[in-house]
Amino acid sequence: MDWYSLFRQHILDRGIEYYEDGYVTDFAYTGNSIKASVDGSDIYDVEISLAGEEVLDMVCSCPYAADGHNCKHMAAVLFKFEEILAEQDASTEHEMAEDKRGEGDIELTSNFLNQMNKRRSEVVELISQIPEDKVRELLAGFVMADESLKNKLSMQYAFKMNSKLMLELRTELEQIERNYCRGGYVDWYHASDFTSELSAFLDSKVQLLIEKDCLRQAFDLTNRVFFCIGNVDMDDSDGSSSIVLNSCYECWKEIIEKSDDDFKEEIKGWFENHRTGYVIDFMDEYIEEILFDAFATKEVIMEEIQKLDTVINNCKGTDCGRCYSIHYGYENPILKRIELMKKMGCTENEIHAYKKRNRRFFVIRELEIADAIEASDYEMAISVLQESKRLDSDNKGQIKKYSEKLIDIYKIIGATEDFCRETIYFLETFWQYDLKYVNELKTCIREKEKWNGIVDGIVAKNSDESFVCKLLGEEKRYNQLLDKIENSSDRVGLLDAHEKVLRKQMPNRVIRIYAAYLERAVDMANDRNKYKGLMVYLKKISSCAGGKEVAKKIADSWRQVYKRRSAMMDEMRKMGF
């Protein structure tokens, strides 16, 4: 896929950060469309229309996209989509090379990173062609024009902490604010760049000061960044300011950890004197949280433990709920309580007794399972997993996790019968990302009739249409696959995913589905991108045996009915219709 040109570079950079941080959730791909949610300060819904690997249209519920721009949430979803395509490719490679099983996970590198590496290689090659004296001359020009670059190079290669350097760094920070804060306000279009530059300042300049043990200077600059982001009037609808605030928090933690007792007392005093009124609104909570994290007394910790106990004791089922903190986000209250018990100096026996008292919560049993697996005590892990499947029977998400872990353990210990039984249950019950477990199960079932019966059971019981269609395609049950597609509400999306094989096996049925889709879609098409999408499906029809005449007939009809749509007529001519 080549969709990177649809985004500005800094939007791509933020998109890949969101993707790598796991912000893309509820991802669903059905051949010609992608739907997903992306977490930010709010949860934004993204929908992307595809024709093959071409992006036809993108919609996001965030304000930036509402103004007609392609946003970082769209980019994050497309990076997630590339991961899925890469895993599908890896799965195909796995099927073609069974003898290479066990060599470890295939490293998946996105096209985006490949392109960046290629560009870097080209630049390095170009520089190698320039005489050294000319390179120095060019570099001197760049450094003269960019104060930030000058400071960065100075700190890396000619570091000397003095008042001059601090003045330059403070000036650089002030310049960032002046560049983006226009009339006392940072608008939506510049907010992302503004927060990116502040984050880069912390990640490069301040982090280098911390590494050089210039802790007072690092603390001063971190506080200035915090004050800047905490007081500027900014349209921060996507929550990018939280990235800067969290970076400040991490800098504070590192500075405190490296500081001696005297400076720690100074830092504590500074936070206590700036608890309120230093920054606006909720951002005060970052100061409260760092005070608790780094300086809380045992009495304060006990108060927090009592608050957590109230949350935990009010939970009626096996889920102990969540608690929220400004820096760490949503946390599991039991795990947080255990960490606080360690901070209080509780013994292992005391912590074990607490876990035992609260064993009805699945998070405690998950800890038991992890400990058993780490110790290779698979018998214990299996026992707790099976017990947990009973105790958490009304929590489908937890049951899926337990089932997956059981499959992995049975595979490790060679319990083939148990592995097959659990895998069949898993495939019949839960949404599947790919055919990984199908392929693993198939290697254990030698009798064709038995395997066919297992496939029948999965097809009948699993409600995930996309997975079921993949399975039927893999098994070459093409009639059954097309029946499933024709009875689906997402006929075209599912057909797109299997079109290459189905157009060869049953071209007439494929033509009928696509022709019916075009009959509905043409009335809703109202711009050039949508017209291009219609042409893609005309081409799909043409590629089927006997489809050229059908496509020509549809095109002739459109020329009569929609002759006033000049863009549509133009796209038809371009595609040869």
PDB file of C-alpha atoms in Angstrom, residues 166 202 205-226 247-268 270-271 290 294-295:
ATOM      1  CA  MET A 166      21.179  27.782  30.033  1.00  0.00           C
ATOM      2  CA  LEU A 202      12.404  17.347  26.687  1.00  0.00           C
ATOM      3  CA  LYS A 205      17.940  18.651  25.546  1.00  0.00           C
ATOM      4  CA  VAL A 206      16.555  17.909  29.019  1.00  0.00           C
ATOM      5  CA  GLN A 207      17.340  14.186  28.850  1.00  0.00           C
ATOM      6  CA  LEU A 208      20.933  14.979  27.901  1.00  0.00           C
ATOM      7  CA  LEU A 209      21.232  17.290  30.901  1.00  0.00           C
ATOM      8  CA  ILE A 210      19.938  14.478  33.129  1.00  0.00           C
ATOM      9  CA  GLU A 211      22.516  12.087  31.652  1.00  0.00           C
ATOM     10  CA  LYS A 212      25.247  14.675  32.329  1.00  0.00           C
ATOM     11  CA  ASP A 213      24.034  14.976  35.953  1.00  0.00           C
ATOM     12  CA  CYS A 214      23.058  18.616  35.434  1.00  0.00           C
ATOM     13  CA  LEU A 215      19.981  17.951  37.524  1.00  0.00           C
ATOM     14  CA  ARG A 216      19.194  21.479  38.696  1.00  0.00           C
ATOM     15  CA  GLN A 217      19.270  22.779  35.133  1.00  0.00           C
ATOM     16  CA  ALA A 218      17.169  19.844  33.914  1.00  0.00           C
ATOM     17  CA  PHE A 219      14.635  20.473  36.693  1.00  0.00           C
ATOM     18  CA  ASP A 220      14.457  24.181  35.847  1.00  0.00           C
ATOM     19  CA  LEU A 221      13.814  23.523  32.122  1.00  0.00           C
ATOM     20  CA  THR A 222      11.288  20.757  32.819  1.00  0.00           C
ATOM     21  CA  ASN A 223       9.356  23.140  35.077  1.00  0.00           C
ATOM     22  CA  ARG A 224       9.414  25.786  32.342  1.00  0.00           C
ATOM     23  CA  VAL A 225       8.001  23.312  29.798  1.00  0.00           C
ATOM     24  CA  PHE A 226       5.348  22.270  32.317  1.00  0.00           C
ATOM     25  CA  SER A 247       7.198  13.552  29.468  1.00  0.00           C
ATOM     26  CA  CYS A 248       7.591  16.220  32.173  1.00  0.00           C
ATOM     27  CA  TYR A 249       6.494  13.660  34.747  1.00  0.00           C
ATOM     28  CA  GLU A 250       9.068  11.104  33.547  1.00  0.00           C
ATOM     29  CA  CYS A 251      11.821  13.749  33.596  1.00  0.00           C
ATOM     30  CA  TRP A 252      10.874  14.663  37.167  1.00  0.00           C
ATOM     31  CA  LYS A 253      11.050  11.019  38.224  1.00  0.00           C
ATOM     32  CA  GLU A 254      14.504  10.545  36.699  1.00  0.00           C
ATOM     33  CA  ILE A 255      15.798  13.761  38.267  1.00  0.00           C
ATOM     34  CA  ILE A 256      14.487  12.758  41.713  1.00  0.00           C
ATOM     35  CA  GLU A 257      15.994   9.255  41.436  1.00  0.00           C
ATOM     36  CA  LYS A 258      19.443  10.708  40.630  1.00  0.00           C
ATOM     37  CA  SER A 259      19.334  13.525  43.181  1.00  0.00           C
ATOM     38  CA  ASP A 260      20.995  13.578  46.579  1.00  0.00           C
ATOM     39  CA  ASP A 261      18.902  14.038  49.721  1.00  0.00           C
ATOM     40  CA  ASP A 262      19.418  17.806  49.906  1.00  0.00           C
ATOM     41  CA  PHE A 263      18.258  18.425  46.350  1.00  0.00           C
ATOM     42  CA  LYS A 264      15.337  16.017  46.828  1.00  0.00           C
ATOM     43  CA  GLU A 265      14.171  18.202  49.721  1.00  0.00           C
ATOM     44  CA  GLU A 266      14.423  21.270  47.490  1.00  0.00           C
ATOM     45  CA  ILE A 267      12.409  19.524  44.764  1.00  0.00           C
ATOM     46  CA  LYS A 268       9.789  18.464  47.283  1.00  0.00           C
ATOM     47  CA  TRP A 270       9.121  23.364  45.012  1.00  0.00           C
ATOM     48  CA  PHE A 271       6.239  20.960  44.311  1.00  0.00           C
ATOM     49  CA  ILE A 290       4.551  13.232  41.667  1.00  0.00           C
ATOM     50  CA  ALA A 294       8.167  10.288  45.189  1.00  0.00           C
ATOM     51  CA  PHE A 295       7.578  11.770  48.631  1.00  0.00           C
TER      52      PHE A 295
END
